[in-house]
Amino acid sequence: MHFSIFRYNPERDAKPYMQDFHVDLQPTDAMLLDVILRIKDFQDDSLTIRRSCREGVCGSDAININGRNGLACVTRVRELKEPVELRTLPSFPVIRDLVVDMTRFWKQYHSIKPYLINDEPAPEKERVQSPEDREKLDGSYECIM
């Protein structure tokens, strides 16, 4: 399978470029992230991608895949059209290869305060929640999976 991957190392490269890789898919290569990690392990150990949970929850391996933003860990590699073009997320500054600077995103995220705010002073040990208060949360907090 043919992959064209965005590359940029600010310590070495004057400008970004695309690098081609050819990979013979293995039976264990179910998701795109599996193949990217095999490229890193066996063809170019300098290839850089952010990853964490491998379950499509954290979003850390978000990249642009053939012109559409997606998660490498939940993208089925055999369903992709060749050549598979992997780029950074658009509108984010590039740190290195497929890793972007999320500073602006996190600043905006924290500015909207997506969490509960309690105006009462913090107790010494913990805030105790009544069963009735807990019941009010049912249906609005479950895992995104």
CSV table of C-alpha atoms in Angstrom, one decimal:
chain,number,residue,atom,x,y,z
A,1,MET,CA,0.0,0.0,0.0
A,2,HIS,CA,1.3,3.4,-0.9
A,3,PHE,CA,1.4,6.2,1.7
A,4,SER,CA,2.5,9.8,1.3
A,5,ILE,CA,3.1,11.4,4.7
A,6,PHE,CA,3.7,15.1,5.6
A,7,ARG,CA,7.1,15.6,7.1
A,8,TYR,CA,8.7,18.5,8.8
A,9,ASN,CA,11.4,18.7,11.4
A,10,PRO,CA,12.1,22.4,12.2
A,11,GLU,CA,15.6,21.6,13.5
A,12,ARG,CA,16.5,20.1,10.1
A,13,ASP,CA,14.1,21.0,7.3
A,14,ALA,CA,13.8,24.4,5.6
A,15,LYS,CA,10.2,23.6,4.7
A,16,PRO,CA,7.7,20.8,4.9
A,17,TYR,CA,7.6,18.0,2.3
A,18,MET,CA,5.8,14.8,1.6
A,19,GLN,CA,7.6,11.5,1.9
A,20,ASP,CA,6.4,8.3,0.2
A,21,PHE,CA,6.3,4.9,2.0
A,22,HIS,CA,5.3,1.5,0.6
A,23,VAL,CA,4.0,-1.0,3.0
A,24,ASP,CA,2.9,-4.6,2.5
A,25,LEU,CA,-0.1,-4.9,4.8
A,26,GLN,CA,0.1,-7.6,7.5
A,27,PRO,CA,-3.0,-9.4,8.9
A,28,THR,CA,-2.5,-7.4,12.1
A,29,ASP,CA,-2.8,-4.1,10.3
A,30,ALA,CA,-6.4,-3.3,11.0
A,31,MET,CA,-6.2,0.4,11.7
A,32,LEU,CA,-4.2,3.2,10.1
A,33,LEU,CA,-2.3,3.8,13.3
A,34,ASP,CA,-1.0,0.2,13.2
A,35,VAL,CA,0.6,0.9,9.8
A,36,ILE,CA,2.0,4.3,10.8
A,37,LEU,CA,3.6,2.7,13.8
A,38,ARG,CA,5.1,-0.1,11.6
A,39,ILE,CA,6.5,2.6,9.3
A,40,LYS,CA,8.0,4.3,12.3
A,41,ASP,CA,9.4,1.0,13.7
A,42,PHE,CA,10.7,-0.5,10.5
A,43,GLN,CA,11.2,2.2,7.9
A,44,ASP,CA,11.9,5.6,9.5
A,45,ASP,CA,12.1,5.9,13.3
A,46,SER,CA,12.1,9.7,13.1
A,47,LEU,CA,8.5,9.7,12.0
A,48,THR,CA,6.5,11.5,14.7
A,49,ILE,CA,2.8,11.1,15.6
A,50,ARG,CA,0.9,11.8,18.8
A,51,ARG,CA,-1.1,8.8,20.2
A,52,SER,CA,-2.5,7.6,23.5
A,53,CYS,CA,-5.6,5.5,24.1
A,54,ARG,CA,-5.9,3.7,20.6
A,55,GLU,CA,-9.7,3.6,21.2
A,56,GLY,CA,-10.9,6.7,19.5
A,57,VAL,CA,-11.6,8.5,22.8
A,58,CYS,CA,-8.7,10.8,23.4
A,59,GLY,CA,-8.3,12.2,19.9
A,60,SER,CA,-4.6,12.6,20.2
A,61,ASP,CA,-3.9,10.9,16.9
A,62,ALA,CA,-6.1,13.2,14.9
A,63,ILE,CA,-4.7,13.8,11.4
A,64,ASN,CA,-5.9,14.7,8.0
A,65,ILE,CA,-6.4,11.5,6.0
A,66,ASN,CA,-6.9,11.8,2.3
A,67,GLY,CA,-8.4,15.3,2.8
A,68,ARG,CA,-10.6,14.5,5.7
A,69,ASN,CA,-9.9,14.9,9.4
A,70,GLY,CA,-10.0,11.7,11.4
A,71,LEU,CA,-8.4,9.5,14.0
A,72,ALA,CA,-5.7,7.1,12.9
A,73,CYS,CA,-6.6,4.6,15.6
A,74,VAL,CA,-10.2,4.1,14.3
A,75,THR,CA,-9.6,4.5,10.6
A,76,ARG,CA,-9.7,1.1,8.9
A,77,VAL,CA,-6.6,1.0,6.7
A,78,ARG,CA,-8.0,-1.4,4.1
A,79,GLU,CA,-10.9,1.0,3.4
A,80,LEU,CA,-8.6,3.9,2.3
A,81,LYS,CA,-8.0,4.8,-1.3
A,82,GLU,CA,-4.4,4.8,-2.5
A,83,PRO,CA,-2.3,6.7,-2.4
A,84,VAL,CA,-3.1,7.4,1.3
A,85,GLU,CA,-2.1,11.0,2.0
A,86,LEU,CA,-1.5,11.9,5.6
A,87,ARG,CA,-1.2,15.5,6.7
A,88,THR,CA,-1.4,17.5,9.9
A,89,LEU,CA,-4.8,18.9,11.0
A,90,PRO,CA,-5.4,22.1,9.1
A,91,SER,CA,-5.2,25.5,10.9
A,92,PHE,CA,-2.8,24.3,13.6
A,93,PRO,CA,0.9,25.2,13.7
A,94,VAL,CA,3.1,22.2,13.1
A,95,ILE,CA,5.5,21.1,15.8
A,96,ARG,CA,7.0,18.1,13.9
A,97,ASP,CA,5.7,15.7,11.2
A,98,LEU,CA,2.0,14.8,12.1
A,99,VAL,CA,2.1,16.6,15.5
A,100,VAL,CA,0.5,20.0,15.8
A,101,ASP,CA,0.6,22.6,18.5
A,102,MET,CA,-2.7,22.4,20.5
A,103,THR,CA,-1.9,25.4,22.7
A,104,ARG,CA,-4.6,27.7,21.1
A,105,PHE,CA,-7.1,24.9,21.2
A,106,TRP,CA,-6.6,24.2,24.9
A,107,LYS,CA,-6.7,27.9,25.7
A,108,GLN,CA,-10.1,28.2,24.0
A,109,TYR,CA,-11.3,25.0,25.6
A,110,HIS,CA,-10.5,26.2,29.1
A,111,SER,CA,-12.0,29.6,28.4
A,112,ILE,CA,-15.5,28.1,28.0
A,113,LYS,CA,-15.1,26.2,31.3
A,114,PRO,CA,-16.7,22.8,30.3
A,115,TYR,CA,-17.0,21.6,33.8
A,116,LEU,CA,-19.2,22.1,36.9
A,117,ILE,CA,-18.5,25.2,39.0
A,118,ASN,CA,-19.4,25.2,42.6
A,119,ASP,CA,-19.6,28.6,44.4
A,120,GLU,CA,-19.3,27.2,47.8
A,121,PRO,CA,-15.9,27.0,49.5
A,122,ALA,CA,-14.1,23.7,49.1
A,123,PRO,CA,-14.6,21.3,52.1
A,124,GLU,CA,-11.7,19.8,54.0
A,125,LYS,CA,-12.2,16.3,52.5
A,126,GLU,CA,-14.6,16.0,49.7
A,127,ARG,CA,-18.0,17.2,48.3
A,128,VAL,CA,-20.7,14.7,49.1
A,129,GLN,CA,-23.3,14.2,46.5
A,130,SER,CA,-26.8,13.0,47.4
A,131,PRO,CA,-28.3,10.0,45.5
A,132,GLU,CA,-31.0,12.5,44.2
A,133,ASP,CA,-28.3,14.9,42.9
A,134,ARG,CA,-26.4,12.0,41.3
A,135,GLU,CA,-29.6,10.8,39.6
A,136,LYS,CA,-29.9,14.2,37.8
A,137,LEU,CA,-26.7,13.4,35.9
A,138,ASP,CA,-27.9,10.1,34.4
A,139,GLY,CA,-27.8,10.2,30.7
A,140,SER,CA,-25.6,13.2,30.3
A,141,TYR,CA,-22.1,12.1,31.3
A,142,GLU,CA,-21.6,8.6,30.0
A,143,CYS,CA,-18.5,7.6,27.9
A,144,ILE,CA,-18.6,8.8,24.3
A,145,MET,CA,-18.1,5.3,23.2
